[in-house]
């Protein structure tokens, strides 16, 4: 994959890193989740203040196939700084919390780059929160503990970032997370990062933890939660202009990630807020044009509407017996991932099939079922769109990871790609499967994606899926009505158009996603 151009080259050419990120976004279909250290050069120059940024996808660069691509606000900060005085080094990486930014193989290299380069006169903008609240061991930090308490959000920010900057003679700046867009313009609870959590992962107020830590340490806090909340409440429905879209439908609006315009607006707020609170930083600021909204300019000219029509041929990776097909597709993390048997494998057995997404031992993920996109391993049959059917199977969990994007079960969908890694991919389907299992109190037992939006059926009687458990699954179609049943849960029916992308066929079978290792047996597909 073509590497992103070095940040330093962009800066010294008088351009922001975002200019190059846009070029990459329009040239590729496969997104880059991490910009690792070898892609980034740290500018030198004794009189140059480097503005290091660490954080998550709301700040990071992207190589994006979306209809309106994602941009982190960190890619736009340089636009408001004098390039002769300041150079932005954006180390933020999608999907990271303050905890796994350090431990993950990709972003860990960025952290090492930060440690080996930060110096007196530099700034470190610390922008975490979106993923610290994820209910999974790799990313979660507790918003309620003190800075001395291991495992707390405050402790992670203080020990890993604030102290690092201070020990180097640099200035740490804490930034609260931007709000998540609410289509009803209601900003409270989870949209402003005040979470309920679970018995295993307590919830709390993540922005307030940052504010309190800043007050305790007497360091600057840029309250982007409050800044974006005030802005979004002021503009109301127009706040959607700031956000990315996975596809061409209005319903594909990404409520977490900014587009290029939104990133510019948020970066400008950050720079202006910080300049008011730090007189030395104010000296680095240059006057810049107000961001201008232009929807046509925001669109990705290389966007490809996913999957019209039936696939031409079966997979060359997954050997399956007729009438079954196999494929790994969607956001599976890269072109090499479908063919990596450590991450995606389909093994037909006497009474069914064994499948796993991610490593069997749970040490590495692959794929996801997320709000804005999917990536799955699918063992399926192609049926006429006019057919009705009933599909049943038993799923024995051989291993599973507690993660909100892990899933497995039965699925009927309107579109299949053959072994294609494609970010931003979603289409209509219904699934008799488990989702959001990291939260034992509110996981879903059956769900559907309808016009890009996930519709979830909360569990009521079943326990959260666990290793060695066996679950009976059922999925049936009558006209446009698809009825799913997970274990002893009550059946739920969704109205789904399975003929949107492929007008003649639908695709029905069993699937796994992210980190589920499952044996499906007693598979019965009765076509009517």
Short mmCIF file of C-alpha atoms in Angstrom, two decimals:
data_model
loop_
_atom_site.label_atom_id
_atom_site.label_comp_id
_atom_site.label_asym_id
_atom_site.label_seq_id
_atom_site.Cartn_x
_atom_site.Cartn_y
_atom_site.Cartn_z
CA UNK A 1 0.00 0.00 0.00
CA UNK A 2 1.15 3.46 -0.82
CA UNK A 3 2.56 5.12 2.27
CA UNK A 4 1.28 8.41 3.54
CA UNK A 5 3.77 11.17 2.80
CA UNK A 6 5.91 12.32 5.67
CA UNK A 7 4.41 15.01 7.84
CA UNK A 8 7.56 17.06 7.74
CA UNK A 9 7.61 17.24 3.96
CA UNK A 10 4.06 18.52 3.95
CA UNK A 11 4.83 21.13 6.56
CA UNK A 12 7.94 22.50 4.95
CA UNK A 13 6.19 22.64 1.59
CA UNK A 14 3.70 25.01 3.22
CA UNK A 15 0.92 22.42 3.14
CA UNK A 16 -0.93 20.63 5.92
CA UNK A 17 -0.81 16.88 6.37
CA UNK A 18 -4.52 16.87 5.57
CA UNK A 19 -3.80 17.76 1.92
CA UNK A 20 -1.90 14.54 1.48
CA UNK A 21 -4.45 12.54 3.47
CA UNK A 22 -7.14 13.75 1.05
CA UNK A 23 -5.04 12.65 -1.94
CA UNK A 24 -4.65 9.21 -0.41
CA UNK A 25 -8.34 8.99 0.45
CA UNK A 26 -9.41 9.61 -3.12
CA UNK A 27 -6.84 7.25 -4.60
CA UNK A 28 -7.48 4.09 -2.55
CA UNK A 29 -10.39 1.87 -1.60
CA UNK A 30 -8.60 0.30 1.33
CA UNK A 31 -8.36 2.45 4.44
CA UNK A 32 -5.28 2.76 6.62
CA UNK A 33 -6.14 2.52 10.30
CA UNK A 34 -2.65 3.30 11.61
CA UNK A 35 0.06 5.67 10.53
CA UNK A 36 3.07 3.96 12.02
CA UNK A 37 6.36 5.55 12.94
CA UNK A 38 8.18 4.67 9.73
CA UNK A 39 5.67 6.85 7.82
CA UNK A 40 6.33 9.93 9.97
CA UNK A 41 9.41 12.11 10.08
CA UNK A 42 9.75 14.54 12.99
CA UNK A 43 10.85 17.98 11.80
CA UNK A 44 14.05 19.40 13.27
CA UNK A 45 15.00 23.05 13.71
CA UNK A 46 15.94 24.50 17.08
CA UNK A 47 13.47 27.37 16.78
CA UNK A 48 10.62 25.15 15.68
CA UNK A 49 7.99 24.11 18.22
CA UNK A 50 6.64 20.67 17.40
CA UNK A 51 2.99 20.10 18.21
CA UNK A 52 2.72 16.37 18.87
CA UNK A 53 -0.81 14.96 18.86
CA UNK A 54 -1.76 11.63 20.41
CA UNK A 55 -5.31 10.36 20.34
CA UNK A 56 -7.90 8.28 18.54
CA UNK A 57 -9.78 8.36 15.23
CA UNK A 58 -11.36 11.74 15.94
CA UNK A 59 -7.83 13.20 15.64
CA UNK A 60 -6.06 10.75 13.31
CA UNK A 61 -5.39 10.79 9.55
CA UNK A 62 -7.23 8.35 7.29
CA UNK A 63 -6.84 6.72 3.90
CA UNK A 64 -10.54 6.39 3.35
CA UNK A 65 -12.98 4.94 0.77
CA UNK A 66 -16.04 6.62 2.30
CA UNK A 67 -18.49 8.62 0.17
CA UNK A 68 -17.55 11.62 2.30
CA UNK A 69 -14.23 10.57 3.88
CA UNK A 70 -13.24 10.84 7.53
CA UNK A 71 -10.74 13.41 8.72
CA UNK A 72 -9.37 13.71 12.23
CA UNK A 73 -9.07 17.25 13.56
CA UNK A 74 -5.35 16.64 14.07
CA UNK A 75 -4.88 16.73 10.28
CA UNK A 76 -6.09 20.33 10.19
CA UNK A 77 -4.32 21.94 13.16
CA UNK A 78 -1.33 23.00 11.04
CA UNK A 79 -3.63 25.20 8.93
CA UNK A 80 -3.92 27.59 11.89
CA UNK A 81 -0.25 27.65 12.88
CA UNK A 82 2.69 29.56 11.41
CA UNK A 83 4.76 26.89 9.56
CA UNK A 84 7.95 28.85 10.29
CA UNK A 85 7.31 28.58 14.02
CA UNK A 86 5.36 25.36 14.54
CA UNK A 87 5.09 21.90 12.95
CA UNK A 88 2.35 19.41 13.72
CA UNK A 89 3.33 15.76 14.16
CA UNK A 90 0.06 13.86 14.23
CA UNK A 91 0.61 10.49 15.94
CA UNK A 92 -3.08 9.78 16.62
CA UNK A 93 -4.34 6.37 15.50
CA UNK A 94 -7.87 5.10 14.92
CA UNK A 95 -9.31 2.71 17.48
CA UNK A 96 -6.90 3.51 20.27
CA UNK A 97 -7.54 4.43 23.88
CA UNK A 98 -4.98 6.01 26.18
CA UNK A 99 -4.21 2.45 27.26
CA UNK A 100 -3.75 0.48 24.04
CA UNK A 101 -2.16 3.37 22.15
CA UNK A 102 0.99 2.26 23.95
CA UNK A 103 0.57 -1.51 23.75
CA UNK A 104 -0.73 -1.95 20.18
CA UNK A 105 1.92 -2.86 17.62
CA UNK A 106 1.11 -0.01 15.24
CA UNK A 107 0.44 2.89 17.59
CA UNK A 108 3.09 1.66 20.02
CA UNK A 109 5.67 2.62 17.43
CA UNK A 110 4.18 6.09 17.33
CA UNK A 111 4.49 6.28 21.10
CA UNK A 112 8.14 5.29 20.92
CA UNK A 113 8.66 7.96 18.27
CA UNK A 114 7.10 10.49 20.63
CA UNK A 115 9.28 9.44 23.55
CA UNK A 116 12.49 9.65 21.54
CA UNK A 117 11.78 13.05 19.99
CA UNK A 118 9.77 15.29 22.31
CA UNK A 119 11.84 18.15 23.73
CA UNK A 120 11.70 21.47 25.53
CA UNK A 121 9.49 23.97 23.73
CA UNK A 122 7.26 21.31 22.17
CA UNK A 123 3.58 20.74 22.94
CA UNK A 124 1.83 17.43 23.47
CA UNK A 125 -1.90 17.50 22.72
CA UNK A 126 -3.50 14.52 24.46
CA UNK A 127 -6.91 13.68 22.96
CA UNK A 128 -8.37 10.40 24.23
CA UNK A 129 -11.72 9.29 25.59
CA UNK A 130 -13.82 7.74 22.80
CA UNK A 131 -12.20 4.33 23.19
CA UNK A 132 -11.26 4.45 26.87
CA UNK A 133 -14.98 3.95 27.48
CA UNK A 134 -15.13 0.76 25.37
CA UNK A 135 -16.15 -2.20 27.51
CA UNK A 136 -13.21 -4.44 26.70
CA UNK A 137 -10.02 -5.23 28.54
CA UNK A 138 -7.61 -4.00 25.85
CA UNK A 139 -8.97 -0.45 25.76
CA UNK A 140 -11.06 0.33 28.83
CA UNK A 141 -9.90 2.71 31.56
CA UNK A 142 -11.97 3.58 34.62
CA UNK A 143 -13.18 7.21 34.61
CA UNK A 144 -13.68 7.27 38.37
CA UNK A 145 -10.21 6.59 39.81
CA UNK A 146 -7.48 8.98 40.87
CA UNK A 147 -4.26 9.64 38.96
CA UNK A 148 -2.47 7.32 41.40
CA UNK A 149 -4.89 4.45 40.84
CA UNK A 150 -3.69 1.89 38.26
CA UNK A 151 -6.30 1.22 35.60
CA UNK A 152 -7.97 4.61 35.87
CA UNK A 153 -8.35 7.07 33.00
CA UNK A 154 -6.56 9.75 35.00
CA UNK A 155 -3.67 7.42 35.77
CA UNK A 156 -3.26 6.45 32.14
CA UNK A 157 -3.24 10.07 30.97
CA UNK A 158 -0.90 11.20 33.72
CA UNK A 159 1.64 8.38 33.78
CA UNK A 160 1.89 7.80 30.04
CA UNK A 161 1.53 11.27 28.54
CA UNK A 162 1.53 14.20 30.97
CA UNK A 163 4.66 13.09 32.84
CA UNK A 164 6.39 12.24 29.56
CA UNK A 165 5.88 15.79 28.27
CA UNK A 166 6.79 17.44 31.56
CA UNK A 167 9.97 15.39 31.98
CA UNK A 168 11.05 16.47 28.49
CA UNK A 169 10.38 20.14 29.22
CA UNK A 170 7.41 20.16 26.82
CA UNK A 171 3.90 21.45 27.54
CA UNK A 172 1.11 18.87 27.94
CA UNK A 173 -2.38 19.90 26.86
CA UNK A 174 -5.37 17.76 27.86
CA UNK A 175 -8.26 17.71 25.38
CA UNK A 176 -11.68 16.34 26.21
CA UNK A 177 -13.35 14.21 23.48
CA UNK A 178 -15.62 15.80 20.89
CA UNK A 179 -19.30 14.93 21.20
CA UNK A 180 -20.94 12.23 19.15
CA UNK A 181 -23.47 13.65 16.74
CA UNK A 182 -27.06 13.20 17.87
CA UNK A 183 -29.61 13.47 15.08
CA UNK A 184 -32.16 14.89 17.52
CA UNK A 185 -29.64 17.46 18.82
CA UNK A 186 -29.89 15.98 22.31
CA UNK A 187 -26.50 16.06 24.00
CA UNK A 188 -26.36 14.17 27.27
CA UNK A 189 -25.21 10.79 28.50
CA UNK A 190 -23.20 8.73 26.03
CA UNK A 191 -23.16 11.46 23.36
CA UNK A 192 -21.03 13.58 25.72
CA UNK A 193 -19.09 10.59 27.07
CA UNK A 194 -20.93 10.05 30.34
CA UNK A 195 -21.37 6.29 30.26
CA UNK A 196 -23.33 3.65 32.16
CA UNK A 197 -20.66 0.96 31.84
CA UNK A 198 -21.22 -2.50 33.26
CA UNK A 199 -20.54 -4.46 36.43
CA UNK A 200 -17.10 -5.38 35.07
CA UNK A 201 -16.32 -2.01 33.48
CA UNK A 202 -17.83 0.84 35.54
CA UNK A 203 -19.10 3.88 33.68
CA UNK A 204 -18.71 7.53 34.51
CA UNK A 205 -17.92 11.01 33.21
CA UNK A 206 -14.80 10.86 31.01
CA UNK A 207 -14.63 14.59 30.14
CA UNK A 208 -14.97 15.51 33.82
CA UNK A 209 -12.09 13.19 34.69
CA UNK A 210 -9.94 15.16 32.23
CA UNK A 211 -11.10 18.50 33.61
CA UNK A 212 -10.37 17.39 37.17
CA UNK A 213 -6.93 16.06 36.25
CA UNK A 214 -6.05 19.35 34.56
CA UNK A 215 -7.18 21.34 37.59
CA UNK A 216 -5.23 19.09 39.95
CA UNK A 217 -2.03 19.34 37.91
CA UNK A 218 -2.58 23.00 36.93
CA UNK A 219 -2.20 22.26 33.23
CA UNK A 220 -4.29 23.52 30.32
CA UNK A 221 -7.48 21.69 29.38
CA UNK A 222 -9.17 22.41 26.07
CA UNK A 223 -12.77 21.38 26.64
CA UNK A 224 -13.71 20.14 23.20
CA UNK A 225 -16.68 18.27 24.65
CA UNK A 226 -18.23 21.54 25.77
CA UNK A 227 -17.04 23.42 22.68
CA UNK A 228 -18.56 20.95 20.22
CA UNK A 229 -21.69 20.50 22.34
CA UNK A 230 -22.34 24.26 22.28
CA UNK A 231 -21.69 24.40 18.53
CA UNK A 232 -23.89 21.40 17.71
CA UNK A 233 -26.74 22.65 19.87
CA UNK A 234 -26.50 26.04 18.17
CA UNK A 235 -26.64 24.72 14.60
CA UNK A 236 -29.03 21.84 15.32
CA UNK A 237 -29.64 19.51 12.38
CA UNK A 238 -26.94 21.34 10.38
CA UNK A 239 -24.29 19.65 12.57
CA UNK A 240 -24.43 16.74 10.13
CA UNK A 241 -22.37 18.92 7.78
CA UNK A 242 -19.35 18.29 9.99
CA UNK A 243 -19.46 14.51 9.69
CA UNK A 244 -18.36 11.76 7.32
CA UNK A 245 -20.73 9.50 5.39
CA UNK A 246 -19.93 5.86 4.68
CA UNK A 247 -22.18 5.77 1.61
CA UNK A 248 -24.31 7.97 -0.59
CA UNK A 249 -27.46 7.60 1.50
CA UNK A 250 -28.21 10.22 4.13
CA UNK A 251 -28.76 7.42 6.64
CA UNK A 252 -25.07 6.46 6.31
CA UNK A 253 -24.01 9.50 8.33
CA UNK A 254 -21.09 8.65 10.63
CA UNK A 255 -22.01 10.14 14.00
CA UNK A 256 -18.50 9.78 15.45
CA UNK A 257 -16.09 10.86 12.73
CA UNK A 258 -15.62 14.29 11.18
CA UNK A 259 -15.21 15.11 7.51
CA UNK A 260 -12.60 17.59 6.19
CA UNK A 261 -14.85 20.57 6.88
CA UNK A 262 -15.72 19.39 10.38
CA UNK A 263 -12.07 18.67 11.13
CA UNK A 264 -11.18 22.23 10.13
CA UNK A 265 -13.92 23.69 12.32
CA UNK A 266 -12.89 21.60 15.34
CA UNK A 267 -9.17 22.24 14.81
CA UNK A 268 -9.81 25.98 14.65
CA UNK A 269 -11.73 25.84 17.94
CA UNK A 270 -8.93 23.89 19.56
CA UNK A 271 -6.21 26.30 18.41
CA UNK A 272 -8.19 29.38 19.41
CA UNK A 273 -9.07 27.95 22.82
CA UNK A 274 -5.50 26.93 23.52
CA UNK A 275 -4.16 30.31 22.37
CA UNK A 276 -6.39 32.05 24.93
CA UNK A 277 -4.99 29.89 27.72
CA UNK A 278 -1.29 29.73 26.76
CA UNK A 279 0.47 32.95 25.75
CA UNK A 280 3.45 31.08 24.26
CA UNK A 281 1.20 28.97 22.08
CA UNK A 282 -0.57 32.13 20.94
CA UNK A 283 2.71 33.23 19.33
CA UNK A 284 2.59 30.18 17.06
CA UNK A 285 -0.87 30.92 15.67
CA UNK A 286 -1.44 32.44 12.25
CA UNK A 287 -4.63 33.93 10.90
CA UNK A 288 -6.37 31.57 8.51
CA UNK A 289 -9.48 31.58 6.39
CA UNK A 290 -12.75 30.49 7.94
CA UNK A 291 -13.64 26.90 6.96
CA UNK A 292 -16.19 26.85 4.15
CA UNK A 293 -18.74 24.08 3.70
CA UNK A 294 -18.81 22.66 0.18
CA UNK A 295 -20.54 19.28 0.02
CA UNK A 296 -19.42 18.53 -3.52
CA UNK A 297 -15.78 19.20 -2.65
CA UNK A 298 -16.07 16.87 0.37
CA UNK A 299 -17.16 13.90 -1.74
CA UNK A 300 -14.65 11.21 -2.61
CA UNK A 301 -14.40 11.16 -6.43
CA UNK A 302 -13.15 7.57 -6.29
CA UNK A 303 -16.07 6.33 -4.19
CA UNK A 304 -17.42 3.00 -5.42
CA UNK A 305 -20.98 2.03 -4.55
CA UNK A 306 -20.50 -1.44 -3.08
CA UNK A 307 -21.47 -4.61 -4.82
CA UNK A 308 -24.10 -4.24 -7.52
CA UNK A 309 -25.02 -7.65 -8.90
CA UNK A 310 -23.93 -11.16 -8.08
CA UNK A 311 -20.25 -12.16 -7.67
CA UNK A 312 -18.84 -13.65 -10.85
CA UNK A 313 -17.00 -16.57 -9.28
CA UNK A 314 -16.43 -18.40 -6.01
CA UNK A 315 -13.54 -17.66 -3.72
CA UNK A 316 -10.09 -18.95 -4.65
CA UNK A 317 -9.16 -18.89 -0.94
CA UNK A 318 -11.94 -20.84 0.76
CA UNK A 319 -12.57 -24.36 -0.57
CA UNK A 320 -16.25 -25.21 -0.13
CA UNK A 321 -18.58 -27.88 -1.50
CA UNK A 322 -21.60 -26.98 -3.62
CA UNK A 323 -23.91 -25.24 -3.06
CA UNK A 324 -21.88 -23.48 -0.36
CA UNK A 325 -19.58 -20.53 -0.94
CA UNK A 326 -17.06 -18.83 1.36
CA UNK A 327 -15.76 -15.27 1.57
CA UNK A 328 -14.11 -12.76 3.91
CA UNK A 329 -15.11 -9.21 2.99
CA UNK A 330 -15.83 -5.70 4.17
CA UNK A 331 -13.62 -4.00 6.72
CA UNK A 332 -11.34 -6.95 7.46
CA UNK A 333 -8.27 -4.73 7.79
CA UNK A 334 -6.36 -5.08 4.53
CA UNK A 335 -6.04 -6.88 1.22
CA UNK A 336 -3.94 -9.69 2.70
CA UNK A 337 -6.37 -10.53 5.52
CA UNK A 338 -8.93 -12.72 3.67
CA UNK A 339 -6.15 -15.15 2.66
CA UNK A 340 -4.49 -15.28 6.08
CA UNK A 341 -5.61 -18.61 7.59
CA UNK A 342 -4.56 -17.45 11.03
CA UNK A 343 -7.23 -14.75 10.81
CA UNK A 344 -9.93 -16.20 8.53
CA UNK A 345 -10.60 -19.89 8.07
CA UNK A 346 -13.53 -22.05 6.95
CA UNK A 347 -13.24 -25.80 7.57
CA UNK A 348 -16.10 -28.01 6.48
CA UNK A 349 -16.70 -30.94 8.84
CA UNK A 350 -19.00 -33.97 8.69
CA UNK A 351 -21.95 -32.23 10.29
CA UNK A 352 -21.29 -28.60 9.56
CA UNK A 353 -18.46 -26.09 9.49
CA UNK A 354 -15.85 -24.56 11.79
CA UNK A 355 -15.05 -20.87 11.26
CA UNK A 356 -13.00 -18.24 12.95
CA UNK A 357 -12.47 -14.53 12.46
CA UNK A 358 -9.30 -13.38 14.20
CA UNK A 359 -6.81 -15.71 15.85
CA UNK A 360 -8.27 -18.85 17.39
CA UNK A 361 -6.68 -17.99 20.73
CA UNK A 362 -8.17 -14.49 20.73
CA UNK A 363 -4.82 -12.71 20.43
CA UNK A 364 -5.66 -10.80 17.25
CA UNK A 365 -8.88 -9.48 15.73
CA UNK A 366 -10.19 -9.42 12.16
CA UNK A 367 -13.39 -7.79 10.92
CA UNK A 368 -16.15 -6.10 12.88
CA UNK A 369 -19.84 -5.40 13.14
CA UNK A 370 -19.84 -1.68 13.90
CA UNK A 371 -22.32 1.18 13.70
CA UNK A 372 -21.01 2.39 10.36
CA UNK A 373 -19.43 -0.65 8.70
CA UNK A 374 -19.02 -4.43 8.69
CA UNK A 375 -16.31 -6.97 8.06
CA UNK A 376 -17.26 -10.66 8.21
CA UNK A 377 -16.31 -14.22 7.30
CA UNK A 378 -19.33 -15.75 5.57
CA UNK A 379 -20.23 -19.36 4.64
CA UNK A 380 -23.32 -19.08 2.49
CA UNK A 381 -25.58 -20.10 -0.37
CA UNK A 382 -26.87 -17.88 -3.15
CA UNK A 383 -30.68 -17.98 -3.45
CA UNK A 384 -33.21 -16.36 -5.74
CA UNK A 385 -34.54 -13.11 -4.30
CA UNK A 386 -38.12 -14.36 -4.69
CA UNK A 387 -37.52 -17.43 -2.51
CA UNK A 388 -38.65 -17.81 1.07
CA UNK A 389 -36.59 -20.02 3.39
CA UNK A 390 -35.87 -21.25 6.88
CA UNK A 391 -32.26 -21.63 8.04
CA UNK A 392 -31.44 -23.31 11.35
CA UNK A 393 -28.18 -24.35 13.01
CA UNK A 394 -26.50 -24.94 16.36
CA UNK A 395 -23.51 -22.77 17.22
CA UNK A 396 -20.90 -24.10 19.65
CA UNK A 397 -18.49 -21.40 20.78
CA UNK A 398 -14.94 -22.74 20.69
CA UNK A 399 -13.51 -19.38 21.72
CA UNK A 400 -14.77 -15.81 21.84
CA UNK A 401 -13.48 -12.41 22.86
CA UNK A 402 -15.48 -9.95 24.93
CA UNK A 403 -15.73 -7.06 22.49
CA UNK A 404 -18.66 -4.99 21.25
CA UNK A 405 -17.79 -5.61 17.58
CA UNK A 406 -17.46 -9.40 17.88
CA UNK A 407 -20.36 -11.35 16.40
CA UNK A 408 -21.44 -14.75 15.07
CA UNK A 409 -24.62 -16.40 13.91
CA UNK A 410 -26.93 -16.80 10.89
CA UNK A 411 -27.31 -14.06 8.31
CA UNK A 412 -29.34 -13.25 5.18
CA UNK A 413 -28.05 -10.28 3.21
CA UNK A 414 -28.48 -8.43 -0.06
CA UNK A 415 -24.83 -8.22 -1.08
CA UNK A 416 -21.61 -10.21 -1.01
CA UNK A 417 -18.09 -9.33 -2.12
CA UNK A 418 -15.60 -12.11 -2.71
CA UNK A 419 -12.52 -11.80 -0.49
CA UNK A 420 -12.40 -8.02 -0.72
CA UNK A 421 -11.15 -5.69 2.00
CA UNK A 422 -13.30 -2.58 1.83
CA UNK A 423 -13.73 -0.03 4.60
CA UNK A 424 -17.09 1.67 4.99
CA UNK A 425 -18.89 -1.41 3.69
CA UNK A 426 -22.48 -2.06 4.77
CA UNK A 427 -25.64 -3.31 3.14
CA UNK A 428 -29.03 -4.67 4.19
CA UNK A 429 -29.25 -7.87 6.25
CA UNK A 430 -30.82 -9.62 9.20
CA UNK A 431 -28.87 -11.77 11.64
CA UNK A 432 -29.79 -14.36 14.24
CA UNK A 433 -26.63 -13.57 16.14
CA UNK A 434 -25.03 -11.96 19.15
CA UNK A 435 -23.63 -8.43 19.19
CA UNK A 436 -22.12 -5.98 21.71
CA UNK A 437 -21.29 -8.83 24.03
CA UNK A 438 -18.78 -6.79 26.05
CA UNK A 439 -21.75 -5.45 28.00
CA UNK A 440 -23.33 -8.38 29.82
CA UNK A 441 -26.32 -6.23 30.73
CA UNK A 442 -27.36 -4.96 27.30
CA UNK A 443 -25.94 -7.12 24.52
CA UNK A 444 -28.08 -7.84 21.46
CA UNK A 445 -29.50 -11.26 20.60
CA UNK A 446 -30.54 -10.71 16.99
CA UNK A 447 -30.12 -7.59 14.85
CA UNK A 448 -30.54 -6.19 11.36
CA UNK A 449 -28.95 -3.48 9.24
CA UNK A 450 -31.67 -1.60 7.42
CA UNK A 451 -30.77 1.26 5.10
CA UNK A 452 -27.28 1.37 6.72
CA UNK A 453 -28.64 1.63 10.28
CA UNK A 454 -28.19 -1.16 12.86
CA UNK A 455 -31.38 -2.27 14.60
CA UNK A 456 -30.68 -4.36 17.69
CA UNK A 457 -32.85 -6.75 19.70
CA UNK A 458 -31.74 -6.64 23.38
CA UNK A 459 -31.45 -10.02 25.08
CA UNK A 460 -33.80 -10.88 27.90
CA UNK A 461 -33.26 -14.51 28.98
CA UNK A 462 -29.99 -15.76 27.50
CA UNK A 463 -26.59 -15.37 29.10
CA UNK A 464 -23.80 -13.50 27.32
CA UNK A 465 -22.12 -15.88 24.83
CA UNK A 466 -19.24 -17.77 26.43
CA UNK A 467 -16.75 -20.45 25.48
CA UNK A 468 -18.23 -23.98 25.20
CA UNK A 469 -21.83 -22.76 25.18
CA UNK A 470 -24.18 -24.09 22.47
CA UNK A 471 -26.92 -21.88 21.03
CA UNK A 472 -29.78 -22.87 18.73
CA UNK A 473 -30.26 -20.32 15.95
CA UNK A 474 -33.06 -19.75 13.45
CA UNK A 475 -33.54 -17.33 10.54
CA UNK A 476 -36.54 -17.37 8.20
CA UNK A 477 -37.83 -15.22 5.35
CA UNK A 478 -41.36 -14.61 4.14
CA UNK A 479 -41.53 -11.85 1.54
CA UNK A 480 -39.60 -8.90 2.95
CA UNK A 481 -40.04 -10.06 6.54
CA UNK A 482 -37.08 -11.78 8.17
CA UNK A 483 -37.57 -13.43 11.54
CA UNK A 484 -34.56 -14.19 13.70
CA UNK A 485 -34.30 -16.21 16.89
CA UNK A 486 -31.27 -16.57 19.14
CA UNK A 487 -31.49 -19.41 21.64
CA UNK A 488 -34.47 -19.06 23.96
CA UNK A 489 -35.05 -15.42 23.14
CA UNK A 490 -38.41 -14.51 21.65
CA UNK A 491 -38.34 -14.31 17.85
CA UNK A 492 -38.09 -10.82 16.37
CA UNK A 493 -39.12 -9.84 12.85
CA UNK A 494 -37.47 -7.16 10.70
CA UNK A 495 -38.67 -5.80 7.37
CA UNK A 496 -35.59 -5.80 5.15
CA UNK A 497 -35.13 -5.18 1.44
CA UNK A 498 -32.71 -7.89 0.31
CA UNK A 499 -32.93 -6.82 -3.32
CA UNK A 500 -31.33 -3.42 -3.15
CA UNK A 501 -27.83 -4.15 -4.46
CA UNK A 502 -28.38 -7.48 -6.19
CA UNK A 503 -31.84 -7.44 -7.74
CA UNK A 504 -31.91 -11.17 -8.46
CA UNK A 505 -30.11 -12.90 -5.57
CA UNK A 506 -29.77 -12.94 -1.81
CA UNK A 507 -27.10 -14.61 0.29
CA UNK A 508 -27.90 -16.84 3.26
CA UNK A 509 -25.59 -18.63 5.67
CA UNK A 510 -23.47 -18.53 8.83
CA UNK A 511 -20.86 -15.93 9.77
CA UNK A 512 -18.24 -14.87 12.29
CA UNK A 513 -16.69 -11.47 12.89
CA UNK A 514 -13.73 -9.87 14.72
CA UNK A 515 -12.78 -12.62 17.16
CA UNK A 516 -15.22 -15.51 17.24
CA UNK A 517 -14.24 -19.16 16.77
CA UNK A 518 -17.45 -21.14 16.25
CA UNK A 519 -18.54 -24.60 15.17
CA UNK A 520 -21.88 -24.58 13.35
CA UNK A 521 -23.62 -27.96 13.18
CA UNK A 522 -27.02 -29.33 12.16
CA UNK A 523 -27.20 -26.67 9.45
CA UNK A 524 -30.51 -26.93 7.63
CA UNK A 525 -31.60 -24.61 4.82
CA UNK A 526 -35.14 -25.25 3.62
CA UNK A 527 -36.03 -23.20 0.54
CA UNK A 528 -39.72 -22.67 -0.21
#
